[in-house]
GROMACS .gro file of N, CA and C in nm:
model
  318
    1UNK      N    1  -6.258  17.043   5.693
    1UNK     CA    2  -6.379  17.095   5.635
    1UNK      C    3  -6.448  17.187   5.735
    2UNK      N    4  -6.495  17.257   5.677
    2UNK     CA    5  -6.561  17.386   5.784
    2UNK      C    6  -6.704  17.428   5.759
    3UNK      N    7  -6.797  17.357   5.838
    3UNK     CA    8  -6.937  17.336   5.763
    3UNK      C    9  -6.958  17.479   5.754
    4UNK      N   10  -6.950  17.580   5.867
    4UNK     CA   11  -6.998  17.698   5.887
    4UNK      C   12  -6.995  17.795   5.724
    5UNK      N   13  -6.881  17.721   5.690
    5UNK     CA   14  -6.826  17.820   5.572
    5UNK      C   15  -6.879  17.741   5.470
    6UNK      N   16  -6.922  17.627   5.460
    6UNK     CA   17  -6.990  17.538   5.349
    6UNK      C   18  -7.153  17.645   5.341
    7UNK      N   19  -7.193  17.586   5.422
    7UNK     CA   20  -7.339  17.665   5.494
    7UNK      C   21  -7.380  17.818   5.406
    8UNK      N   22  -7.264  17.893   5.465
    8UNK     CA   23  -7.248  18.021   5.393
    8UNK      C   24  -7.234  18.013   5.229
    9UNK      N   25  -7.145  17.946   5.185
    9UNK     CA   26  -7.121  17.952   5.060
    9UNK      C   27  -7.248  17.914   4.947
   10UNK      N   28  -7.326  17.836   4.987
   10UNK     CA   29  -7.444  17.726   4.982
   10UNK      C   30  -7.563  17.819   4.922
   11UNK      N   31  -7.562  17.941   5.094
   11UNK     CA   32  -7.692  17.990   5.091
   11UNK      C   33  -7.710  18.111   5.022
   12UNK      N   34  -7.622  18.189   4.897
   12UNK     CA   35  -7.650  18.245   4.793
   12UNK      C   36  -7.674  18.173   4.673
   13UNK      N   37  -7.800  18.243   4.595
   13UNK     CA   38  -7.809  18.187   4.484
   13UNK      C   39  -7.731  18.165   4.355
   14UNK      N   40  -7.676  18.300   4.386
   14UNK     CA   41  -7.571  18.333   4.283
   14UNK      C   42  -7.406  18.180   4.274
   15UNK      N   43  -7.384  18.206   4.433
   15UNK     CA   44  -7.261  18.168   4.471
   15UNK      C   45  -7.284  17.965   4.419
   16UNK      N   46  -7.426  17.936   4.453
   16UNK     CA   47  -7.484  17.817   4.406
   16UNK      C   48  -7.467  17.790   4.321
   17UNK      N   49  -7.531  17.874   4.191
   17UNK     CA   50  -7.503  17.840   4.055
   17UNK      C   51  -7.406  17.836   4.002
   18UNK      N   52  -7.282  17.904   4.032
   18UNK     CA   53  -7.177  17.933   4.002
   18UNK      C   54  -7.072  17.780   4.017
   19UNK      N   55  -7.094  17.741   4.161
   19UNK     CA   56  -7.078  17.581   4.175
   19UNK      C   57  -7.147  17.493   4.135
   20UNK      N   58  -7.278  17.504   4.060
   20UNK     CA   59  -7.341  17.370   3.977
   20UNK      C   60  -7.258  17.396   3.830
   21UNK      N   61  -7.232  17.535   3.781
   21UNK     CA   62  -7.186  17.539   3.682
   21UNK      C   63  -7.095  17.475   3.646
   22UNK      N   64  -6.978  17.496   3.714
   22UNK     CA   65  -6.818  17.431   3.769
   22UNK      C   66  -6.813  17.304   3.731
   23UNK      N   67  -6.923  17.250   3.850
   23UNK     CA   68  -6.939  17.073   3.864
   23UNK      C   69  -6.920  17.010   3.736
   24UNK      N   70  -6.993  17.073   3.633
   24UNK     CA   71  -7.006  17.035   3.521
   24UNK      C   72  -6.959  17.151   3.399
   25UNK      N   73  -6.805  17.155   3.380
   25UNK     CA   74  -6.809  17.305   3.298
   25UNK      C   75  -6.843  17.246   3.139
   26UNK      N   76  -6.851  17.158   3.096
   26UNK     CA   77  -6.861  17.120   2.990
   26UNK      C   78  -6.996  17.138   2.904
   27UNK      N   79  -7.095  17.151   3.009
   27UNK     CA   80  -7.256  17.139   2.975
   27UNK      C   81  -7.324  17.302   3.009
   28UNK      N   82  -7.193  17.339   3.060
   28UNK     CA   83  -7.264  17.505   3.084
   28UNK      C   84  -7.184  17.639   3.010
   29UNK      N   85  -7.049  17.595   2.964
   29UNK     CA   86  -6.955  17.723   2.883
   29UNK      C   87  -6.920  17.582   2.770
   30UNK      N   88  -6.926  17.719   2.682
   30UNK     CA   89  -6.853  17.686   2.541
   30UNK      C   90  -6.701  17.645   2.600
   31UNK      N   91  -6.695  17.561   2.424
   31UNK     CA   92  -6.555  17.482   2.472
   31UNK      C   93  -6.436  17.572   2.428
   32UNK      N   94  -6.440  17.679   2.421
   32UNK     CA   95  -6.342  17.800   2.370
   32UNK      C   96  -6.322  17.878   2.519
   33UNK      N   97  -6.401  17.835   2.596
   33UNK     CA   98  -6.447  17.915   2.745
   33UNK      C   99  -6.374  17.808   2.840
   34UNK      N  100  -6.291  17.706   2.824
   34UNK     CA  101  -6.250  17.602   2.883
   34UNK      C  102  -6.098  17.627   2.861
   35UNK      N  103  -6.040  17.566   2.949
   35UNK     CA  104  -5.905  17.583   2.958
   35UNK      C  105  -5.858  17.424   2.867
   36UNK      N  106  -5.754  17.437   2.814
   36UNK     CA  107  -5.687  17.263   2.736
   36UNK      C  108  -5.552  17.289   2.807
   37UNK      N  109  -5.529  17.171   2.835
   37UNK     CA  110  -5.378  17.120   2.889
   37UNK      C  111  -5.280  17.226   2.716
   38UNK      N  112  -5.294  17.197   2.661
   38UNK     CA  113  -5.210  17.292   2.535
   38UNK      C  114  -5.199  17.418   2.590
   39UNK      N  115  -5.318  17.439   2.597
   39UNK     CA  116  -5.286  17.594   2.589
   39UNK      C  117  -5.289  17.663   2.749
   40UNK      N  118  -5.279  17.616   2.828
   40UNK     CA  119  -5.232  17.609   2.997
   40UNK      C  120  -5.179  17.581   3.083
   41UNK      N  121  -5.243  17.418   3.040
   41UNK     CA  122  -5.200  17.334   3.088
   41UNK      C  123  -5.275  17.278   3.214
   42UNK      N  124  -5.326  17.332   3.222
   42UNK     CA  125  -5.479  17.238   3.315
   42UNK      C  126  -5.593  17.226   3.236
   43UNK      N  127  -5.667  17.102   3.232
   43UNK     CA  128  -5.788  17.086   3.145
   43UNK      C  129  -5.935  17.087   3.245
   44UNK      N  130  -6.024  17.127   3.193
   44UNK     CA  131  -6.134  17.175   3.213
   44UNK      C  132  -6.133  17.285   3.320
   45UNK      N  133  -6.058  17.401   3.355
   45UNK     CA  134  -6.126  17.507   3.424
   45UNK      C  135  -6.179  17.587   3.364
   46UNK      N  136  -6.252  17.631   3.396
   46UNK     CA  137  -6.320  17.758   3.368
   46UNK      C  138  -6.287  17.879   3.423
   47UNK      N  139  -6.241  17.998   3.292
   47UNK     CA  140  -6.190  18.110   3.296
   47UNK      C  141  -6.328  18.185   3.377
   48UNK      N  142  -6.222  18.288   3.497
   48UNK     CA  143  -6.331  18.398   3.558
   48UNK      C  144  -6.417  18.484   3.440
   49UNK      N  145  -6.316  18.509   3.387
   49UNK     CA  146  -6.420  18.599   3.280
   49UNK      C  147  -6.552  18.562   3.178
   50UNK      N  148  -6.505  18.405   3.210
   50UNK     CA  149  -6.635  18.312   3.135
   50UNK      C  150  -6.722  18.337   3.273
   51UNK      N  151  -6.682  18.315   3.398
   51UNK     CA  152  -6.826  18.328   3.497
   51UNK      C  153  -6.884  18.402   3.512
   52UNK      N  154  -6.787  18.557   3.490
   52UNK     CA  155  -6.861  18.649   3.437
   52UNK      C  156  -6.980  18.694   3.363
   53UNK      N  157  -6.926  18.675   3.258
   53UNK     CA  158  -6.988  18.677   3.141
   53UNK      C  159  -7.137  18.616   3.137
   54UNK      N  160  -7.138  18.476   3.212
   54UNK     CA  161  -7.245  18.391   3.195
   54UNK      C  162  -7.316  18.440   3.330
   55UNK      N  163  -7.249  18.517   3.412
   55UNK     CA  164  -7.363  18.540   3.507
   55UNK      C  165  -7.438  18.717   3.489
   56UNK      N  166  -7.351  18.790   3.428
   56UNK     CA  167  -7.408  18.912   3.402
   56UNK      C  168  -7.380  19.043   3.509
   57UNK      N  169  -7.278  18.959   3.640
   57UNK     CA  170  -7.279  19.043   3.751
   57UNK      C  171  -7.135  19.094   3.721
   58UNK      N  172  -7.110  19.201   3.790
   58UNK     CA  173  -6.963  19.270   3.756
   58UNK      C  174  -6.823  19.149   3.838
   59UNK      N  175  -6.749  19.181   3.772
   59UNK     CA  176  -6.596  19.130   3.762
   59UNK      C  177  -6.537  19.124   3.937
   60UNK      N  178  -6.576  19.199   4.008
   60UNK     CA  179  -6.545  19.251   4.162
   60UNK      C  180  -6.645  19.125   4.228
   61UNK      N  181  -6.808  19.150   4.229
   61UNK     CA  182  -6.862  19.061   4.291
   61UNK      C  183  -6.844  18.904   4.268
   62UNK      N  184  -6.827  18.908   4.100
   62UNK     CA  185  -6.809  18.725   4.077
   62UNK      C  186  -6.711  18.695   4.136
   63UNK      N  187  -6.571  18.816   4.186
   63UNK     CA  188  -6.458  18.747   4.225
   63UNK      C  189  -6.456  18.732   4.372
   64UNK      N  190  -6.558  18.825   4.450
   64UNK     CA  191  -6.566  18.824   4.615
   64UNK      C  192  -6.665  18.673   4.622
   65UNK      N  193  -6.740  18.643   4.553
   65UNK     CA  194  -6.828  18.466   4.538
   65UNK      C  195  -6.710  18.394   4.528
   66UNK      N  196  -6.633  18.364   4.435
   66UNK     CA  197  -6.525  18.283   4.397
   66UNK      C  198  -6.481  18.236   4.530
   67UNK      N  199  -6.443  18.349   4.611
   67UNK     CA  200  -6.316  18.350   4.726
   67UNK      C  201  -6.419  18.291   4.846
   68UNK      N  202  -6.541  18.349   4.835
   68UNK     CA  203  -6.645  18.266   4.967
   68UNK      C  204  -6.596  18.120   4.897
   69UNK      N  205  -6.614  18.061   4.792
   69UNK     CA  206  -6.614  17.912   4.754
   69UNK      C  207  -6.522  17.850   4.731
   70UNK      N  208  -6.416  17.942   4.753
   70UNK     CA  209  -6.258  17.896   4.723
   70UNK      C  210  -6.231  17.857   4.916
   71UNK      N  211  -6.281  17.976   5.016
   71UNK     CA  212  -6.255  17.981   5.141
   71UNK      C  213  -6.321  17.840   5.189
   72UNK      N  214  -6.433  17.815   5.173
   72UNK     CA  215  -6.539  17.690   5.191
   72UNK      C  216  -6.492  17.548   5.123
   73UNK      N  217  -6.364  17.574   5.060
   73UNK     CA  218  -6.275  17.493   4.989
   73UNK      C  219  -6.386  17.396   4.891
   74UNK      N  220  -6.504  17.459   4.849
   74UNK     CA  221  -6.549  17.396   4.748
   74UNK      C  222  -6.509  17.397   4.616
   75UNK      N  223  -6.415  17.495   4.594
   75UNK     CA  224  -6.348  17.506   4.438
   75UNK      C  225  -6.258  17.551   4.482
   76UNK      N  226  -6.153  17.532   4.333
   76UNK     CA  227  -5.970  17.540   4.367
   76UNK      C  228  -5.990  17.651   4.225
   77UNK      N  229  -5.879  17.730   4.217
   77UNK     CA  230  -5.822  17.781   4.152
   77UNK      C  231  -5.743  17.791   4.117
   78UNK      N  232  -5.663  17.832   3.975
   78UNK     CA  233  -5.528  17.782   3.909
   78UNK      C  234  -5.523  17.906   3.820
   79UNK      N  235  -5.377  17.979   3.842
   79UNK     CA  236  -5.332  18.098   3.735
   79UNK      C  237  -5.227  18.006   3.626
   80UNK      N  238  -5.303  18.025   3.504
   80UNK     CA  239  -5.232  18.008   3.404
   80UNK      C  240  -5.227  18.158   3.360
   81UNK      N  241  -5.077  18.250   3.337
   81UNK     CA  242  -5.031  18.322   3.265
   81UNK      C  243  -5.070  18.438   3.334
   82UNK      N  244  -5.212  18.520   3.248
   82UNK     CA  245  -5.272  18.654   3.276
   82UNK      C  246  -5.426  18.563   3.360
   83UNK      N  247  -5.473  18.449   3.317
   83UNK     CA  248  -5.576  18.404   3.341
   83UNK      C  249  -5.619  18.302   3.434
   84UNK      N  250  -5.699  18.349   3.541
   84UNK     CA  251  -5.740  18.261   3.652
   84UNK      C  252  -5.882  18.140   3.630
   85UNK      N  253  -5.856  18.053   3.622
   85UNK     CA  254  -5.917  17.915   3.597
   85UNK      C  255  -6.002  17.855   3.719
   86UNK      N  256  -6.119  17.798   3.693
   86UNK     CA  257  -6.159  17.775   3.875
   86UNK      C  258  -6.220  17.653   3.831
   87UNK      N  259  -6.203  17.535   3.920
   87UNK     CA  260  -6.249  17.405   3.931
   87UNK      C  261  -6.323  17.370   4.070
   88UNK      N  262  -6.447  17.301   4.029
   88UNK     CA  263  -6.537  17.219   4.101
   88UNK      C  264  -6.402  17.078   4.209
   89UNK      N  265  -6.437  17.097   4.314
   89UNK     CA  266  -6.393  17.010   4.428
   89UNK      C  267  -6.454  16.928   4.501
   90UNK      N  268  -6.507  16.838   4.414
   90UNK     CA  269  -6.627  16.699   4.488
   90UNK      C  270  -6.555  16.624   4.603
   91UNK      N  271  -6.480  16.601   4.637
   91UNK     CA  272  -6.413  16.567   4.792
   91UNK      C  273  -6.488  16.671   4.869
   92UNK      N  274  -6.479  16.804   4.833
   92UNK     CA  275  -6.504  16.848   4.998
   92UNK      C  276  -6.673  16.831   4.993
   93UNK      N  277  -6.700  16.862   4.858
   93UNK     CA  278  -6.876  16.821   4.910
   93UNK      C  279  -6.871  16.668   4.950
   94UNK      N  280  -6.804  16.590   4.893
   94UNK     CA  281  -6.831  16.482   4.969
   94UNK      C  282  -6.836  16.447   5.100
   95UNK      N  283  -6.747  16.507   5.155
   95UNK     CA  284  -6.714  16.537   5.324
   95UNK      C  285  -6.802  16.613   5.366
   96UNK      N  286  -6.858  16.692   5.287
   96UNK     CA  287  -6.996  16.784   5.350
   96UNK      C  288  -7.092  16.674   5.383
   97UNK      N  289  -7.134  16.573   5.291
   97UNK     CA  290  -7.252  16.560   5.262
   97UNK      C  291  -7.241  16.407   5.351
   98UNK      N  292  -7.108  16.338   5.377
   98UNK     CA  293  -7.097  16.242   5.498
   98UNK      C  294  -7.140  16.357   5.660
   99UNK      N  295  -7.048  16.436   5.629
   99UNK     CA  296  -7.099  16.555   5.799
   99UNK      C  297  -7.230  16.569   5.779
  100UNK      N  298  -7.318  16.602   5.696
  100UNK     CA  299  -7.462  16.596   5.723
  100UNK      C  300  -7.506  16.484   5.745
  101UNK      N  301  -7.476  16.393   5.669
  101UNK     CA  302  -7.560  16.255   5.719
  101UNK      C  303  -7.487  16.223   5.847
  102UNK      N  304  -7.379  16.188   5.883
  102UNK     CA  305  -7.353  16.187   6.013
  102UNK      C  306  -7.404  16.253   6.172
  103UNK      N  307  -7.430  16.386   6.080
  103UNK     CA  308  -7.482  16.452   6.244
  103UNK      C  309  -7.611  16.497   6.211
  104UNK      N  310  -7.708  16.483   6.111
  104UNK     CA  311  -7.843  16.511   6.085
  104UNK      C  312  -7.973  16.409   6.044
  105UNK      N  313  -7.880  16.322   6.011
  105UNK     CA  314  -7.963  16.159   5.983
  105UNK      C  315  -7.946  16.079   6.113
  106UNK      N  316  -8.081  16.008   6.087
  106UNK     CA  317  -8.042  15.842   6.167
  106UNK      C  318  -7.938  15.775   6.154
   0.00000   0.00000   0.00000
């Protein structure tokens, strides 16, 4: 885990929302905006072009955010076919959030 790059990834707003979205893709994209084991074969990612879409920013920047949060290994990514899929990674926040309490708490 690499806090430096957690840190970074964290402290845009954009790059933030984008990972609360994830966490939970079910409560933030339509279920047509979700990937099914049928038709992929991985269930619940969320298509780039859905993050797109829901964030309003161009196709280039959502994908240079992605790669800060993919690098910070807070989300994984998966190519099904033509289409890139991105999933929330609660292990590494978990390991974040033991390294903070470890070296910032009592």
């Amino acid at each position: 885990m690499n806090a430096n790059a957690i840190f970074k990834a964290l402290s845009n707003e954009h790059r933030l929302q984008i990972l609360l979205w994830l966490k939970m893709p079910k409560q933030h994209f339509a279920a047509e905006r979700l990937s099914t084991a049928e038709e992929t074969g991985v269930v619940d990612g969320v298509c780039v072009n859905a993050i797109v879409e829901k964030t309003g920013l161009t196709q280039s920047v959502v994908s240079t955010y992605l790669t800060v949060l993919k690098d910070a290994g807070l989300i994984r990514t998966e190519r099904a076919g033509k289409w890139t899929y991105c999933f929330y990674r609660p292990e590494t926040m978990a390991e974040f959030l033991a390294y903070l309490h470890g070296n910032f708490l009592p």
